[in-house]
Protein backbone atom coordinates (compact mmCIF):
# COMPACT_ATOMS: atom_id res chain seq x y z
CA LYS A 1 0.00 0.00 0.00
CA ASP A 2 2.94 2.35 -0.43
CA TYR A 3 1.32 4.24 -3.31
CA ASN A 4 4.02 6.92 -3.48
CA LYS A 5 6.82 4.43 -4.16
CA SER A 6 4.59 2.46 -6.52
CA LEU A 7 3.78 5.61 -8.48
CA PHE A 8 7.43 6.69 -8.62
CA ASN A 9 8.47 3.36 -10.12
CA VAL A 10 5.68 2.96 -12.65
CA GLU A 11 6.13 6.54 -13.88
CA LYS A 12 9.86 5.88 -14.17
CA ALA A 13 9.13 2.82 -16.32
CA ILE A 14 6.78 4.86 -18.52
CA SER A 15 9.36 7.65 -18.96
CA MET A 16 12.08 5.11 -19.91
CA TYR A 17 9.87 3.76 -22.69
CA ASP A 18 8.93 7.30 -23.78
CA GLU A 19 12.61 8.24 -24.09
CA LYS A 20 13.19 5.28 -26.42
CA GLY A 21 10.19 6.27 -28.58
CA LYS A 22 8.33 3.13 -27.52
CA ILE A 23 4.71 3.02 -26.40
CA PRO A 24 4.49 2.12 -22.70
CA LYS A 25 2.36 -0.91 -21.85
CA GLU A 26 -1.35 -0.48 -21.20
CA GLN A 27 -1.20 -2.02 -17.72
CA TRP A 28 1.52 0.48 -16.70
CA TYR A 29 -0.74 3.40 -17.55
CA ASN A 30 -3.61 1.69 -15.77
CA LEU A 31 -1.55 1.27 -12.62
CA ALA A 32 -0.51 4.94 -12.75
CA ARG A 33 -4.14 5.95 -13.36
CA PHE A 34 -5.33 3.91 -10.40
CA LEU A 35 -2.67 5.34 -8.10
CA HIS A 36 -3.36 8.96 -9.06
CA PHE A 37 -7.10 8.39 -8.61
CA GLU A 38 -6.57 6.84 -5.16
CA LYS A 39 -4.45 9.87 -4.21
CA GLY A 40 -7.32 12.16 -5.30
CA ASN A 41 -5.43 13.67 -8.23
CA ILE A 42 -8.29 13.91 -10.75
CA ASN A 43 -6.41 16.09 -13.25
CA LYS A 44 -3.53 13.63 -13.54
CA THR A 45 -5.97 10.71 -13.77
CA VAL A 46 -7.70 12.39 -16.72
CA ASP A 47 -4.36 13.08 -18.40
CA ILE A 48 -3.47 9.38 -18.24
CA LEU A 49 -6.91 8.38 -19.53
CA GLU A 50 -6.41 10.63 -22.55
CA ILE A 51 -3.04 8.95 -23.23
CA LEU A 52 -4.73 5.54 -22.92
CA LEU A 53 -7.37 6.67 -25.43
CA THR A 54 -4.61 7.67 -27.85
CA HIS A 55 -2.80 4.33 -27.74
CA TYR A 56 -5.41 1.87 -26.43
CA PRO A 57 -8.87 3.27 -27.28
CA LYS A 58 -11.46 1.23 -25.43
CA LYS A 59 -15.02 1.84 -24.27
CA GLN A 60 -14.11 1.76 -20.58
CA TYR A 61 -11.64 4.64 -20.99
CA TRP A 62 -14.15 6.86 -22.86
CA VAL A 63 -16.76 6.24 -20.16
CA GLN A 64 -14.30 6.77 -17.28
CA ALA A 65 -12.96 9.96 -18.83
CA SER A 66 -16.51 11.25 -19.29
CA HIS A 67 -17.30 10.51 -15.66
CA LEU A 68 -14.18 12.32 -14.43
CA TYR A 69 -14.86 15.36 -16.61
CA GLY A 70 -18.29 15.39 -14.98
CA GLU A 71 -16.57 15.43 -11.58
CA LYS A 72 -14.55 18.43 -12.78
CA LYS A 73 -17.78 20.16 -13.96
CA ASN A 74 -16.45 20.25 -17.52
CA GLU A 75 -19.76 19.42 -19.24
CA PRO A 76 -18.61 19.96 -22.88
CA LYS A 77 -15.79 17.43 -22.50
CA GLN A 78 -18.01 15.10 -20.48
CA LEU A 79 -20.44 15.02 -23.42
CA ALA A 80 -17.65 14.80 -26.02
CA MET A 81 -16.23 11.64 -24.44
CA MET A 82 -19.59 9.82 -24.27
CA GLU A 83 -20.60 11.07 -27.71
CA THR A 84 -17.39 9.70 -29.23
CA ALA A 85 -17.96 6.31 -27.62
CA TYR A 86 -21.56 6.35 -28.87
CA LEU A 87 -20.61 7.26 -32.45
CA GLN A 88 -18.10 4.41 -32.48
CA GLY A 89 -20.87 1.98 -31.49
CA LEU A 90 -19.12 1.11 -28.23
CA LEU A 91 -22.04 1.73 -25.86
CA ASP A 92 -24.01 -1.46 -25.26
CA LYS A 93 -26.00 -0.71 -22.11
CA SER A 94 -29.35 1.05 -21.81
CA SER A 95 -28.04 3.28 -19.00
CA GLU A 96 -25.10 4.45 -21.16
CA VAL A 97 -27.29 5.44 -24.11
CA VAL A 98 -29.71 7.21 -21.76
CA GLN A 99 -26.77 9.09 -20.23
CA VAL A 100 -25.75 10.35 -23.68
CA ALA A 101 -29.29 11.69 -24.17
CA TYR A 102 -29.24 13.41 -20.78
CA LEU A 103 -25.87 15.00 -21.57
CA TYR A 104 -27.23 16.34 -24.87
CA LEU A 105 -30.24 17.81 -23.02
CA ASN A 106 -27.96 19.41 -20.44
CA ALA A 107 -26.04 20.97 -23.32
CA GLU A 108 -29.37 22.33 -24.65
CA VAL A 109 -29.29 20.28 -27.87
CA PRO A 110 -32.50 18.24 -27.54
CA TYR A 111 -32.78 17.05 -31.16
CA PRO A 112 -29.80 14.63 -31.04
CA ALA A 113 -30.93 13.55 -27.55
CA ALA A 114 -34.25 12.43 -29.02
CA GLN A 115 -32.52 10.75 -31.98
CA VAL A 116 -30.21 8.79 -29.67
CA MET A 117 -33.19 7.52 -27.66
CA GLU A 118 -35.25 6.63 -30.75
CA GLN A 119 -32.33 4.67 -32.21
CA GLY A 120 -31.84 2.97 -28.85
CA PHE A 121 -35.45 1.76 -28.87
CA LYS A 122 -35.12 0.67 -32.51
CA ASP A 123 -31.96 -1.34 -31.73
CA GLU A 124 -33.73 -2.87 -28.68
CA LEU A 125 -30.91 -1.50 -26.54
CA VAL A 126 -32.81 1.07 -24.48
CA GLU A 127 -35.22 -0.43 -21.95
CA GLU A 128 -38.89 0.14 -22.75
CA LYS A 129 -39.91 1.75 -19.50
CA SER A 130 -41.87 4.85 -18.62
CA LYS A 131 -38.89 7.00 -17.63
CA ASN A 132 -37.10 6.41 -20.95
CA TYR A 133 -40.17 7.20 -23.06
CA GLU A 134 -40.71 10.31 -20.93
CA LEU A 135 -37.12 11.42 -21.64
CA THR A 136 -37.62 10.86 -25.38
CA GLY A 137 -40.90 12.75 -25.41
CA SER A 138 -39.39 15.62 -23.44
CA ALA A 139 -36.45 15.83 -25.86
CA TRP A 140 -38.73 15.92 -28.93
CA ARG A 141 -40.91 18.55 -27.26
CA GLN A 142 -37.91 20.76 -26.44
CA ALA A 143 -36.84 20.35 -30.07
CA GLN A 144 -40.28 21.72 -31.12
CA GLU A 145 -41.18 18.33 -32.64
CA VAL A 146 -44.52 17.95 -30.86
CA ALA A 147 -45.89 15.35 -33.31
CA LYS A 148 -42.96 13.08 -32.43
CA ALA A 149 -43.17 13.87 -28.73
CA ILE A 150 -46.79 12.76 -28.31
CA PRO A 151 -46.42 9.01 -29.09
CA ASN A 152 -43.53 8.76 -26.63
CA MET A 153 -45.43 10.64 -23.94
CA GLU A 154 -48.43 8.36 -24.50
CA LYS A 155 -46.25 5.27 -23.94
CA ALA A 156 -44.64 6.88 -20.89
CA ALA A 157 -48.07 7.58 -19.39
CA GLU A 158 -49.34 4.07 -20.11
CA LEU A 159 -46.33 2.45 -18.44
CA SER A 160 -46.31 4.74 -15.40
CA ASP A 161 -47.99 3.65 -12.17
CA LYS A 162 -49.00 7.28 -11.46
CA GLY A 163 -51.24 9.72 -13.29
CA GLU A 164 -48.75 12.60 -13.47
CA LEU A 165 -47.62 11.83 -17.03
CA TYR A 166 -51.21 11.68 -18.28
CA THR A 167 -51.81 15.22 -17.01
CA ARG A 168 -48.62 16.41 -18.74
CA LEU A 169 -49.80 14.70 -21.90
CA GLY A 170 -53.09 16.56 -21.54
CA ASN A 171 -51.14 19.82 -21.55
CA VAL A 172 -49.39 18.84 -24.78
CA TYR A 173 -52.71 17.91 -26.39
CA LEU A 174 -54.10 21.30 -25.32
CA ASP A 175 -51.16 23.10 -26.96
CA SER A 176 -51.81 21.06 -30.11
CA ASP A 177 -55.52 22.03 -30.15
CA GLU A 178 -56.55 18.41 -29.58
CA HIS A 179 -59.02 19.34 -26.86
CA LYS A 180 -60.98 16.07 -26.63
CA LYS A 181 -57.75 14.13 -26.22
CA ALA A 182 -56.60 16.67 -23.61
CA ILE A 183 -59.76 16.06 -21.57
CA GLY A 184 -59.38 12.29 -21.83
CA ALA A 185 -55.73 12.36 -20.78
CA VAL A 186 -56.27 14.67 -17.79
CA LYS A 187 -59.23 12.64 -16.56
CA LYS A 188 -57.18 9.45 -16.81
CA GLY A 189 -54.39 11.07 -14.85
CA LEU A 190 -56.65 12.35 -12.08
CA ALA A 191 -58.37 8.96 -11.83
CA LYS A 192 -55.04 7.14 -11.65
CA GLY A 193 -53.80 9.39 -8.85
CA GLY A 194 -50.31 10.51 -7.90
CA VAL A 195 -50.67 13.89 -9.69
CA LYS A 196 -48.36 16.53 -8.22
CA ARG A 197 -50.60 19.51 -9.08
CA PRO A 198 -54.25 18.42 -9.49
CA ASP A 199 -55.20 22.10 -9.56
CA SER A 200 -53.03 22.71 -12.65
CA ALA A 201 -54.46 19.61 -14.29
CA ARG A 202 -57.99 20.96 -13.70
CA LEU A 203 -57.01 24.28 -15.27
CA VAL A 204 -56.03 22.36 -18.42
CA LEU A 205 -59.31 20.48 -18.20
CA GLY A 206 -61.24 23.74 -17.91
CA MET A 207 -59.49 25.34 -20.89
CA ALA A 208 -60.06 22.26 -23.05
CA HIS A 209 -63.78 22.21 -22.20
CA PHE A 210 -64.00 25.96 -22.87
CA ASN A 211 -62.36 25.59 -26.28
CA LEU A 212 -64.96 22.95 -27.14
CA GLY A 213 -67.75 25.31 -26.09
CA ASP A 214 -68.76 23.25 -23.05
CA TYR A 215 -68.97 26.14 -20.61
CA ASN A 216 -70.67 24.24 -17.78
CA SER A 217 -67.94 21.57 -17.64
CA ALA A 218 -65.31 24.29 -17.94
CA LYS A 219 -66.72 26.23 -14.98
CA LYS A 220 -66.92 23.06 -12.93
CA ALA A 221 -63.24 22.30 -13.62
CA PHE A 222 -62.19 25.86 -12.80
CA ARG A 223 -64.17 25.83 -9.54
CA GLU A 224 -62.32 22.66 -8.52
CA ALA A 225 -58.99 24.26 -9.46
CA ALA A 226 -59.85 27.38 -7.43
CA LYS A 227 -59.96 25.29 -4.24
CA ASP A 228 -56.16 25.34 -4.34
CA GLU A 229 -54.79 28.79 -3.49
CA ARG A 230 -51.98 28.37 -6.05
CA SER A 231 -54.51 28.36 -8.88
CA GLU A 232 -57.37 30.27 -7.28
CA LYS A 233 -56.69 33.67 -8.88
CA TYR A 234 -56.24 32.29 -12.40
CA ALA A 235 -59.26 29.98 -12.10
CA ARG A 236 -61.48 32.87 -10.86
CA GLN A 237 -60.39 34.96 -13.85
CA TRP A 238 -61.46 32.15 -16.17
CA ILE A 239 -64.83 31.79 -14.43
CA ARG A 240 -65.46 35.55 -14.81
CA TYR A 241 -64.40 35.42 -18.44
CA ILE A 242 -66.79 32.52 -19.15
CA ALA A 243 -69.63 34.43 -17.46
CA SER A 244 -68.94 37.49 -19.65
CA GLU A 245 -68.74 35.28 -22.75
CA GLU A 246 -72.10 33.66 -21.90
CA GLU A 247 -73.64 37.14 -21.40
CA ARG A 248 -72.20 38.33 -24.72
CA GLN A 249 -73.71 35.33 -26.51
CA ARG A 250 -77.11 35.86 -24.85
CA GLU A 251 -77.11 39.47 -26.03
């Protein structure tokens, strides 16, 4: 466990090979990498990983380098390392592909994030679970590709054991002027339970009913929403607006 002496000797061996113009052995670099990491020297560990990637490019080194750049808060390089491994076809785990998508989203480039996830599903590499479909739908939505977002959000909602995703789906339907679908999705979500903001869901329900001309159902939804103080003001405004609209139509 005398890491200092171990490090001195392995680095000496590496430098002797370097001086002769020979490539030091992979296991020597790995020993040096391990020792620097154990000593908490992240910068030196990354330097050795980059040398390993030059001479012995392997998936594990791309992934490890990405992780360490994440530790250093260097997000562009963190993404670059995982992206390179992905483009070489080295990533073979669902969690790794999902991580690439998350890194793209963090870098505010949602379109490739969605593409990575879609390809992962197509290759049967990414697990077909609610969270992954939710990520894909979110990426497409951020990329302004709502038509592609909806099918993924529908699958995410179906696979979820809570109603939260159905209420979010209802919001997307509302934005897409699919008001009947919005009503159906929100009602499913509220019935399923586990909705974080039922009041917000009922606001969506009220707006969808209003857009379909069903003022009574809209008022009922807004009255329910108004029971929560977070939505009370907005819901009351809608109720007043509906009353004025009904009066205008009567006149």
